[in-house]
């Protein structure tokens, strides 16, 4: 016995399979996935199942489009090209690795053995590749590489309209002429405002300038004037406070800037707008790390390659359109080839055709490569094909004669990423398990998920074994099942193992004497095939008795219908049996739905539940014996809630409360409407009583003129009386009169009275402040009765000139009304009236007091009336003063 080593990967072997011709297939988790070993000559064969000519699903860091190739770079010292016309890859590496290149199908070329590519640019069907070992030129169609510069450069940009390419490196800025193949130094390292390693991007501008995007902002160097210049763009661009990673010229001299956090857009009016996840998340932008950006060929839009997907940014609309199929996929680089947008992603190379939109990945493994090098097993089927499972990318089927591989990829032929178990039945059905269980029916091209697999518990499938025709053993990490393939009947063997917390491994074997061996982390299980036979007729478990509050419940009432118990009948004990004698069961599994989240194991034949809350329940129980689980016994029942918790009681109480509230509210509204109606009615009644009183006095005055045969005075009096009547009739229709209208009415009235008494008194009516109060009013006919009393009972019959003043003052949203005369005084007027024995009873003051009381209740604001006899103060003066305070009522 001796140890055969494969480089340094001796500890990564996972499985073996024998091939015709005394060849051994060795599987690895890692390395190349599979290697072939020649047993006869004791050596490894050169065939490779993981050729490097195709990047497959590997992460691509950089791409660059030249005519007619697309350069693709992953990492290390291998460079790939992709032909979009033929959709084929080529791989190139230095001929220093010629032996390894041959086995991995890599073309050996005159390349330095570089370890990193910094940038790729192209000009006139020539590509220029900037590496850590110098600048390499590739010529097409000669398919020839040539090291043209040994200096290290990091960035390159071709100059439009010339043969020059501008390069930045450790020594500064240089210019390479592709015709003369000469290199000219333009700027020394010390001449550039920042260190070369802080330059992130360079662009050639049409005005023969170089634009530098750096960690310290934007700088523009004029090649003609040979100096750095400042322009109208630079102040806005340099006010960013973070490094500029890339800058792209848009439409109408607008610019897109890629920053450390998000992007910024400088429009044609030099307005700079920042976009990141803080301010643009709701506009669709969900990634601050932008790896690359490119102007779209369709409209004023930009493609953004980010850490979490691809976005199409429209600055005109301030929107970000996320490309849904690439959500959360890292996009490292983007580039146009003709009208197609190619993407360097973490899942391989992809292309987008914009109009109409279509996404395609070029990461499907070729037929001479495995889908992944992370192998989990190798297994041969009845036809000699070798099946290779992977831990991350599905299943492979290898033809042993041609070594060509058929792939079953996740979502494209198989369910699940990891495939860790394999079994083929005697009738040609193939089962593959891992994340889920898959079945391949003979004659079909893709796997399907069998119906019974949907009833397996969640967990990784670690091994599969055909026990005999129509019976399959399925081992998950913590469960063991058999399934009858003819009808999909599952049988759980886990309870028979009498061991808890089992973790199964992938080891499984059926021996020649029909013993089954299954490996676990605690050892292996060994049993005869017969013990896992599915029972032809399941045994029955029965509920034999139910006690409620310690008393057996009536059997016929209990089992013939779903029983309903009272809320205080909540102590229930169930008795059950598997009806076997002698008792052959090992244990019972029970569960009360509504209380128990999962099955519970017991060796007792009774279970009690105390203080169950009201609700619907179903008690389930089944016995587990050497034949597995028996059929379930079920018992549904309901515990009623107390009447005060019943839905009908709660609804009744709520309905009563709602009806009571609605009734009370309607009664209150009705009551308020009646009160308001009564107040309005009483107010109109009072006004109707005042109106005849005023008309009587006015018509008496007209009568006096006519009797005295003064037609002119009677006509003038009658004209003013008509105006006064028009105002009063208009006011009578409204409960509130504008203050200006009230003042005008009083002036007309006093003018009439003055004519009637032959100008024996003077009057003034003032409004303080003297402005038009369009929005303020007072109750109708509130002031006129006091003015009338002052004339009729205070000023009439004086032997000296009378004087009457009326003022309206607005204070604190109330009208302060002052009526003052120099007449007899209220006390003297009442005395003379009593001495004269007049039978006429004045109704005006009584009506006014009643009306003030009604209005105070209606408006819920203070009204006040004060009457003062001025004669009491001094013998030299006489008269009456009335102070009336009423609310200033808003008029709509």
Tab-separated table of N, CA and C in Angstrom, residues 513-639:
chain	number	residue	atom	x	y	z
A	513	UNK	N	-26.360	-9.832	2.417
A	513	UNK	CA	-27.345	-10.584	3.195
A	513	UNK	C	-28.502	-9.685	3.651
A	514	UNK	N	-28.772	-8.621	2.857
A	514	UNK	CA	-29.942	-7.741	3.042
A	514	UNK	C	-29.911	-6.969	4.360
A	515	UNK	N	-28.733	-6.648	4.846
A	515	UNK	CA	-28.624	-5.750	5.984
A	515	UNK	C	-28.457	-4.311	5.472
A	516	UNK	N	-29.031	-3.364	6.233
A	516	UNK	CA	-28.917	-1.946	5.900
A	516	UNK	C	-27.998	-1.296	6.921
A	517	UNK	N	-26.961	-0.590	6.422
A	517	UNK	CA	-26.038	0.154	7.277
A	517	UNK	C	-26.194	1.645	6.969
A	518	UNK	N	-26.413	2.430	8.017
A	518	UNK	CA	-26.590	3.888	7.856
A	518	UNK	C	-25.663	4.577	8.840
A	519	UNK	N	-24.822	5.490	8.339
A	519	UNK	CA	-23.851	6.179	9.177
A	519	UNK	C	-24.421	7.426	9.820
A	520	UNK	N	-23.905	7.722	11.033
A	520	UNK	CA	-24.271	8.949	11.745
A	520	UNK	C	-23.045	9.454	12.480
A	521	UNK	N	-23.173	10.630	13.099
A	521	UNK	CA	-22.049	11.194	13.841
A	521	UNK	C	-21.792	10.439	15.140
A	522	UNK	N	-22.755	9.604	15.575
A	522	UNK	CA	-22.587	8.844	16.805
A	522	UNK	C	-22.291	7.364	16.538
A	523	UNK	N	-22.004	7.007	15.297
A	523	UNK	CA	-21.798	5.616	14.931
A	523	UNK	C	-22.679	5.262	13.748
A	524	UNK	N	-22.922	3.952	13.536
A	524	UNK	CA	-23.799	3.574	12.432
A	524	UNK	C	-24.890	2.634	12.939
A	525	UNK	N	-26.017	2.649	12.214
A	525	UNK	CA	-27.162	1.818	12.534
A	525	UNK	C	-27.150	0.600	11.586
A	526	UNK	N	-27.491	-0.548	12.154
A	526	UNK	CA	-27.481	-1.786	11.383
A	526	UNK	C	-28.787	-2.537	11.677
A	527	UNK	N	-29.559	-2.842	10.625
A	527	UNK	CA	-30.804	-3.586	10.823
A	527	UNK	C	-31.159	-4.330	9.548
A	528	UNK	N	-32.055	-5.295	9.710
A	528	UNK	CA	-32.487	-6.116	8.592
A	528	UNK	C	-33.480	-5.358	7.719
A	529	UNK	N	-33.487	-5.707	6.463
A	529	UNK	CA	-34.389	-5.076	5.501
A	529	UNK	C	-35.844	-5.251	5.911
A	530	UNK	N	-36.186	-6.389	6.537
A	530	UNK	CA	-37.593	-6.671	6.843
A	530	UNK	C	-38.188	-5.687	7.829
A	531	UNK	N	-37.352	-5.110	8.699
A	531	UNK	CA	-37.901	-4.233	9.730
A	531	UNK	C	-38.445	-2.928	9.160
A	532	UNK	N	-38.015	-2.588	7.950
A	532	UNK	CA	-38.499	-1.340	7.369
A	532	UNK	C	-39.563	-1.591	6.320
A	533	UNK	N	-40.146	-2.813	6.313
A	533	UNK	CA	-41.270	-3.052	5.417
A	533	UNK	C	-42.439	-2.162	5.807
A	534	UNK	N	-43.078	-1.590	4.829
A	534	UNK	CA	-44.292	-0.828	5.086
A	534	UNK	C	-45.408	-1.786	5.458
A	535	UNK	N	-46.168	-1.518	6.517
A	535	UNK	CA	-47.284	-2.408	6.879
A	535	UNK	C	-48.332	-2.388	5.779
A	536	UNK	N	-48.818	-3.610	5.433
A	536	UNK	CA	-49.844	-3.683	4.382
A	536	UNK	C	-51.158	-3.113	4.855
A	537	UNK	N	-51.453	-3.183	6.159
A	537	UNK	CA	-52.691	-2.656	6.708
A	537	UNK	C	-52.361	-1.949	8.019
A	538	UNK	N	-52.468	-0.655	8.070
A	538	UNK	CA	-52.091	0.070	9.278
A	538	UNK	C	-52.937	-0.357	10.473
A	539	UNK	N	-52.295	-0.425	11.618
A	539	UNK	CA	-53.026	-0.682	12.852
A	539	UNK	C	-53.803	0.563	13.250
A	540	UNK	N	-54.819	0.386	14.069
A	540	UNK	CA	-55.666	1.487	14.481
A	540	UNK	C	-55.375	1.883	15.917
A	541	UNK	N	-55.393	3.185	16.178
A	541	UNK	CA	-55.378	3.715	17.532
A	541	UNK	C	-56.764	4.275	17.813
A	542	UNK	N	-57.303	3.954	19.005
A	542	UNK	CA	-58.654	4.402	19.335
A	542	UNK	C	-58.651	5.158	20.656
A	543	UNK	N	-59.524	6.167	20.732
A	543	UNK	CA	-59.770	6.876	21.985
A	543	UNK	C	-60.878	6.115	22.701
A	544	UNK	N	-60.544	5.529	23.838
A	544	UNK	CA	-61.484	4.625	24.509
A	544	UNK	C	-62.400	5.346	25.497
A	545	UNK	N	-61.939	6.488	26.054
A	545	UNK	CA	-62.765	7.178	27.051
A	545	UNK	C	-62.302	8.617	27.165
A	546	UNK	N	-63.243	9.473	27.517
A	546	UNK	CA	-62.927	10.876	27.764
A	546	UNK	C	-63.594	11.278	29.073
A	547	UNK	N	-62.803	11.786	30.022
A	547	UNK	CA	-63.343	12.289	31.290
A	547	UNK	C	-63.369	13.806	31.256
A	548	UNK	N	-64.503	14.366	31.655
A	548	UNK	CA	-64.659	15.821	31.760
A	548	UNK	C	-64.881	16.156	33.225
A	549	UNK	N	-64.015	16.923	33.822
A	549	UNK	CA	-64.055	17.295	35.232
A	549	UNK	C	-64.078	16.052	36.127
A	550	UNK	N	-63.334	14.990	35.693
A	550	UNK	CA	-63.216	13.785	36.478
A	550	UNK	C	-64.346	12.800	36.320
A	551	UNK	N	-65.322	13.115	35.455
A	551	UNK	CA	-66.473	12.246	35.252
A	551	UNK	C	-66.506	11.782	33.811
A	552	UNK	N	-66.654	10.452	33.580
A	552	UNK	CA	-66.731	9.973	32.192
A	552	UNK	C	-67.878	10.649	31.441
A	553	UNK	N	-67.533	11.135	30.265
A	553	UNK	CA	-68.555	11.786	29.450
A	553	UNK	C	-69.411	10.723	28.757
A	554	UNK	N	-70.667	11.065	28.476
A	554	UNK	CA	-71.579	10.113	27.837
A	554	UNK	C	-71.021	9.723	26.477
A	555	UNK	N	-70.762	8.424	26.272
A	555	UNK	CA	-70.052	7.956	25.080
A	555	UNK	C	-70.805	8.264	23.807
A	556	UNK	N	-72.076	7.979	23.773
A	556	UNK	CA	-72.832	8.184	22.527
A	556	UNK	C	-72.904	9.666	22.192
A	557	UNK	N	-73.102	10.489	23.166
A	557	UNK	CA	-73.154	11.936	22.923
A	557	UNK	C	-71.789	12.460	22.496
A	558	UNK	N	-70.763	11.781	23.024
A	558	UNK	CA	-69.411	12.266	22.802
A	558	UNK	C	-68.899	11.968	21.403
A	559	UNK	N	-69.157	10.785	20.878
A	559	UNK	CA	-68.514	10.368	19.640
A	559	UNK	C	-69.390	10.506	18.409
A	560	UNK	N	-70.690	10.659	18.566
A	560	UNK	CA	-71.551	10.740	17.392
A	560	UNK	C	-71.594	12.136	16.796
A	561	UNK	N	-71.191	13.123	17.558
A	561	UNK	CA	-71.173	14.497	17.044
A	561	UNK	C	-70.095	15.272	17.782
A	562	UNK	N	-69.743	16.438	17.239
A	562	UNK	CA	-68.723	17.269	17.864
A	562	UNK	C	-69.303	17.880	19.136
A	563	UNK	N	-68.791	17.493	20.309
A	563	UNK	CA	-69.394	17.970	21.558
A	563	UNK	C	-69.047	19.432	21.824
A	564	UNK	N	-69.951	20.071	22.539
A	564	UNK	CA	-69.751	21.447	22.971
A	564	UNK	C	-69.840	21.478	24.482
A	565	UNK	N	-68.778	21.940	25.137
A	565	UNK	CA	-68.704	21.958	26.592
A	565	UNK	C	-68.858	23.384	27.105
A	566	UNK	N	-69.264	23.495	28.384
A	566	UNK	CA	-69.388	24.797	29.009
A	566	UNK	C	-67.996	25.329	29.348
A	567	UNK	N	-67.962	26.620	29.661
A	567	UNK	CA	-66.653	27.234	29.905
A	567	UNK	C	-65.981	26.689	31.154
A	568	UNK	N	-66.764	26.176	32.104
A	568	UNK	CA	-66.169	25.631	33.321
A	568	UNK	C	-65.963	24.117	33.238
A	569	UNK	N	-66.214	23.520	32.073
A	569	UNK	CA	-65.917	22.112	31.838
A	569	UNK	C	-64.607	22.016	31.045
A	570	UNK	N	-63.524	22.495	31.652
A	570	UNK	CA	-62.260	22.660	30.924
A	570	UNK	C	-61.130	21.798	31.485
A	571	UNK	N	-61.468	20.760	32.256
A	571	UNK	CA	-60.481	19.778	32.710
A	571	UNK	C	-60.848	18.451	32.028
A	572	UNK	N	-60.038	18.089	30.990
A	572	UNK	CA	-60.389	16.950	30.146
A	572	UNK	C	-59.224	15.969	30.132
A	573	UNK	N	-59.551	14.671	30.266
A	573	UNK	CA	-58.539	13.626	30.211
A	573	UNK	C	-58.929	12.618	29.137
A	574	UNK	N	-57.974	12.296	28.253
A	574	UNK	CA	-58.208	11.371	27.153
A	574	UNK	C	-57.524	10.031	27.454
A	575	UNK	N	-58.246	8.919	27.199
A	575	UNK	CA	-57.703	7.572	27.334
A	575	UNK	C	-57.693	6.930	25.944
A	576	UNK	N	-56.580	6.250	25.586
A	576	UNK	CA	-56.460	5.711	24.231
A	576	UNK	C	-55.685	4.397	24.280
A	577	UNK	N	-55.772	3.637	23.155
A	577	UNK	CA	-55.105	2.334	23.074
A	577	UNK	C	-54.893	1.985	21.615
A	578	UNK	N	-53.825	1.169	21.363
A	578	UNK	CA	-53.611	0.685	20.001
A	578	UNK	C	-54.344	-0.640	19.764
A	579	UNK	N	-55.143	-1.076	20.735
A	579	UNK	CA	-56.020	-2.241	20.612
A	579	UNK	C	-55.225	-3.521	20.354
A	580	UNK	N	-53.969	-3.557	20.821
A	580	UNK	CA	-53.155	-4.760	20.678
A	580	UNK	C	-52.997	-5.425	22.046
A	581	UNK	N	-53.064	-6.757	22.041
A	581	UNK	CA	-52.822	-7.500	23.275
A	581	UNK	C	-51.963	-8.717	22.945
A	582	UNK	N	-50.861	-8.895	23.571
A	582	UNK	CA	-50.332	-7.975	24.580
A	582	UNK	C	-49.914	-6.633	23.977
A	583	UNK	N	-49.709	-5.657	24.793
A	583	UNK	CA	-49.394	-4.303	24.346
A	583	UNK	C	-48.052	-4.295	23.627
A	584	UNK	N	-48.078	-3.998	22.321
A	584	UNK	CA	-46.843	-4.056	21.534
A	584	UNK	C	-46.283	-2.679	21.183
A	585	UNK	N	-47.001	-1.658	21.574
A	585	UNK	CA	-46.517	-0.338	21.180
A	585	UNK	C	-45.326	0.086	22.038
A	586	UNK	N	-44.471	0.927	21.461
A	586	UNK	CA	-43.361	1.505	22.214
A	586	UNK	C	-43.749	2.822	22.857
A	587	UNK	N	-44.489	3.608	22.121
A	587	UNK	CA	-44.872	4.930	22.607
A	587	UNK	C	-46.043	5.452	21.791
A	588	UNK	N	-46.639	6.569	22.267
A	588	UNK	CA	-47.710	7.259	21.543
A	588	UNK	C	-47.223	8.665	21.188
A	589	UNK	N	-47.725	9.160	20.076
A	589	UNK	CA	-47.552	10.560	19.695
A	589	UNK	C	-48.907	11.235	19.776
A	590	UNK	N	-48.983	12.357	20.474
A	590	UNK	CA	-50.270	13.046	20.621
A	590	UNK	C	-50.075	14.549	20.408
A	591	UNK	N	-51.169	15.201	20.096
A	591	UNK	CA	-51.147	16.654	19.877
A	591	UNK	C	-52.567	17.183	20.016
A	592	UNK	N	-52.741	18.253	20.770
A	592	UNK	CA	-54.026	18.951	20.861
A	592	UNK	C	-53.917	20.223	20.034
A	593	UNK	N	-54.524	20.209	18.859
A	593	UNK	CA	-54.453	21.377	17.973
A	593	UNK	C	-55.134	22.562	18.638
A	594	UNK	N	-54.413	23.645	18.641
A	594	UNK	CA	-54.880	24.837	19.347
A	594	UNK	C	-54.088	25.074	20.616
A	595	UNK	N	-53.373	24.016	21.094
A	595	UNK	CA	-52.538	24.132	22.299
A	595	UNK	C	-51.112	23.694	22.002
A	596	UNK	N	-50.939	22.469	21.469
A	596	UNK	CA	-49.609	21.919	21.217
A	596	UNK	C	-49.125	22.299	19.825
A	597	UNK	N	-47.929	22.914	19.707
A	597	UNK	CA	-47.417	23.280	18.377
A	597	UNK	C	-46.934	22.078	17.577
A	598	UNK	N	-46.547	20.987	18.251
A	598	UNK	CA	-46.006	19.828	17.543
A	598	UNK	C	-46.371	18.562	18.315
A	599	UNK	N	-46.044	17.426	17.709
A	599	UNK	CA	-46.339	16.139	18.337
A	599	UNK	C	-45.476	15.951	19.572
A	600	UNK	N	-46.059	15.316	20.593
A	600	UNK	CA	-45.353	15.010	21.831
A	600	UNK	C	-45.382	13.490	22.045
A	601	UNK	N	-44.266	12.965	22.511
A	601	UNK	CA	-44.151	11.524	22.734
A	601	UNK	C	-44.473	11.182	24.188
A	602	UNK	N	-45.202	10.091	24.396
A	602	UNK	CA	-45.499	9.613	25.738
A	602	UNK	C	-45.591	8.090	25.717
A	603	UNK	N	-45.286	7.463	26.845
A	603	UNK	CA	-45.470	6.015	27.003
A	603	UNK	C	-46.717	5.712	27.821
A	604	UNK	N	-47.395	6.764	28.250
A	604	UNK	CA	-48.650	6.592	28.990
A	604	UNK	C	-49.807	6.410	28.011
A	605	UNK	N	-50.910	5.802	28.501
A	605	UNK	CA	-52.093	5.619	27.656
A	605	UNK	C	-53.192	6.616	27.984
A	606	UNK	N	-52.833	7.713	28.664
A	606	UNK	CA	-53.811	8.777	28.943
A	606	UNK	C	-53.084	10.103	29.054
A	607	UNK	N	-53.782	11.158	28.683
A	607	UNK	CA	-53.238	12.513	28.734
A	607	UNK	C	-54.340	13.431	29.248
A	608	UNK	N	-53.987	14.326	30.182
A	608	UNK	CA	-54.960	15.261	30.756
A	608	UNK	C	-54.568	16.691	30.422
A	609	UNK	N	-55.585	17.523	30.175
A	609	UNK	CA	-55.409	18.959	29.938
A	609	UNK	C	-56.249	19.715	30.961
A	610	UNK	N	-55.618	20.660	31.649
A	610	UNK	CA	-56.310	21.422	32.691
A	610	UNK	C	-56.526	22.864	32.245
A	611	UNK	N	-57.613	23.437	32.734
A	611	UNK	CA	-57.961	24.863	32.529
A	611	UNK	C	-57.783	25.278	31.074
A	612	UNK	N	-58.417	24.544	30.179
A	612	UNK	CA	-58.373	24.928	28.767
A	612	UNK	C	-59.200	26.178	28.553
A	613	UNK	N	-58.697	27.149	27.828
A	613	UNK	CA	-59.494	28.341	27.540
A	613	UNK	C	-60.559	28.020	26.500
A	614	UNK	N	-61.590	28.857	26.382
A	614	UNK	CA	-62.622	28.631	25.359
A	614	UNK	C	-62.001	28.616	23.965
A	615	UNK	N	-62.546	27.747	23.096
A	615	UNK	CA	-62.053	27.654	21.730
A	615	UNK	C	-62.396	26.329	21.096
A	616	UNK	N	-61.957	26.161	19.815
A	616	UNK	CA	-62.162	24.927	19.076
A	616	UNK	C	-60.875	24.099	19.140
A	617	UNK	N	-60.996	22.801	19.431
A	617	UNK	CA	-59.839	21.938	19.605
A	617	UNK	C	-60.052	20.626	18.848
A	618	UNK	N	-58.939	19.983	18.499
A	618	UNK	CA	-58.961	18.616	17.965
A	618	UNK	C	-57.805	17.861	18.600
A	619	UNK	N	-58.141	16.813	19.337
A	619	UNK	CA	-57.114	15.966	19.956
A	619	UNK	C	-56.776	14.839	18.997
A	620	UNK	N	-55.456	14.649	18.728
A	620	UNK	CA	-54.991	13.608	17.826
A	620	UNK	C	-53.990	12.720	18.568
A	621	UNK	N	-54.055	11.422	18.309
A	621	UNK	CA	-53.130	10.499	18.929
A	621	UNK	C	-52.874	9.339	17.975
A	622	UNK	N	-51.645	8.817	17.980
A	622	UNK	CA	-51.299	7.657	17.175
A	622	UNK	C	-50.198	6.878	17.888
A	623	UNK	N	-50.259	5.584	17.778
A	623	UNK	CA	-49.256	4.741	18.409
A	623	UNK	C	-48.088	4.523	17.458
A	624	UNK	N	-46.892	4.330	18.022
A	624	UNK	CA	-45.692	4.025	17.249
A	624	UNK	C	-45.151	2.696	17.766
A	625	UNK	N	-45.138	1.696	16.877
A	625	UNK	CA	-44.616	0.396	17.263
A	625	UNK	C	-43.560	-0.033	16.255
A	626	UNK	N	-43.225	-1.283	16.231
A	626	UNK	CA	-42.146	-1.738	15.350
A	626	UNK	C	-42.514	-1.598	13.886
A	627	UNK	N	-43.807	-1.458	13.583
A	627	UNK	CA	-44.235	-1.249	12.196
A	627	UNK	C	-44.349	0.227	11.860
A	628	UNK	N	-43.980	1.051	12.762
A	628	UNK	CA	-44.055	2.483	12.505
A	628	UNK	C	-45.276	3.096	13.153
A	629	UNK	N	-45.817	4.158	12.512
A	629	UNK	CA	-46.960	4.863	13.066
A	629	UNK	C	-48.258	4.188	12.638
A	630	UNK	N	-49.213	4.145	13.562
A	630	UNK	CA	-50.537	3.629	13.233
A	630	UNK	C	-51.396	4.772	12.711
A	631	UNK	N	-52.604	4.449	12.324
A	631	UNK	CA	-53.523	5.492	11.884
A	631	UNK	C	-53.924	6.362	13.065
A	632	UNK	N	-54.257	7.607	12.781
A	632	UNK	CA	-54.578	8.573	13.828
A	632	UNK	C	-55.996	8.355	14.352
A	633	UNK	N	-56.170	8.653	15.639
A	633	UNK	CA	-57.505	8.802	16.223
A	633	UNK	C	-57.709	10.281	16.497
A	634	UNK	N	-58.856	10.783	16.132
A	634	UNK	CA	-59.111	12.216	16.244
A	634	UNK	C	-60.353	12.439	17.094
A	635	UNK	N	-60.340	13.513	17.846
A	635	UNK	CA	-61.524	13.889	18.597
A	635	UNK	C	-61.640	15.413	18.629
A	636	UNK	N	-62.560	15.984	17.843
A	636	UNK	CA	-62.771	17.435	17.880
A	636	UNK	C	-63.798	17.808	18.955
A	637	UNK	N	-63.639	18.951	19.573
A	637	UNK	CA	-64.612	19.439	20.550
A	637	UNK	C	-64.453	20.947	20.684
A	638	UNK	N	-65.455	21.547	21.306
A	638	UNK	CA	-65.489	23.004	21.481
A	638	UNK	C	-65.808	23.322	22.933
A	639	UNK	N	-65.111	24.279	23.499
A	639	UNK	CA	-65.432	24.813	24.823
A	639	UNK	C	-66.024	26.207	24.628
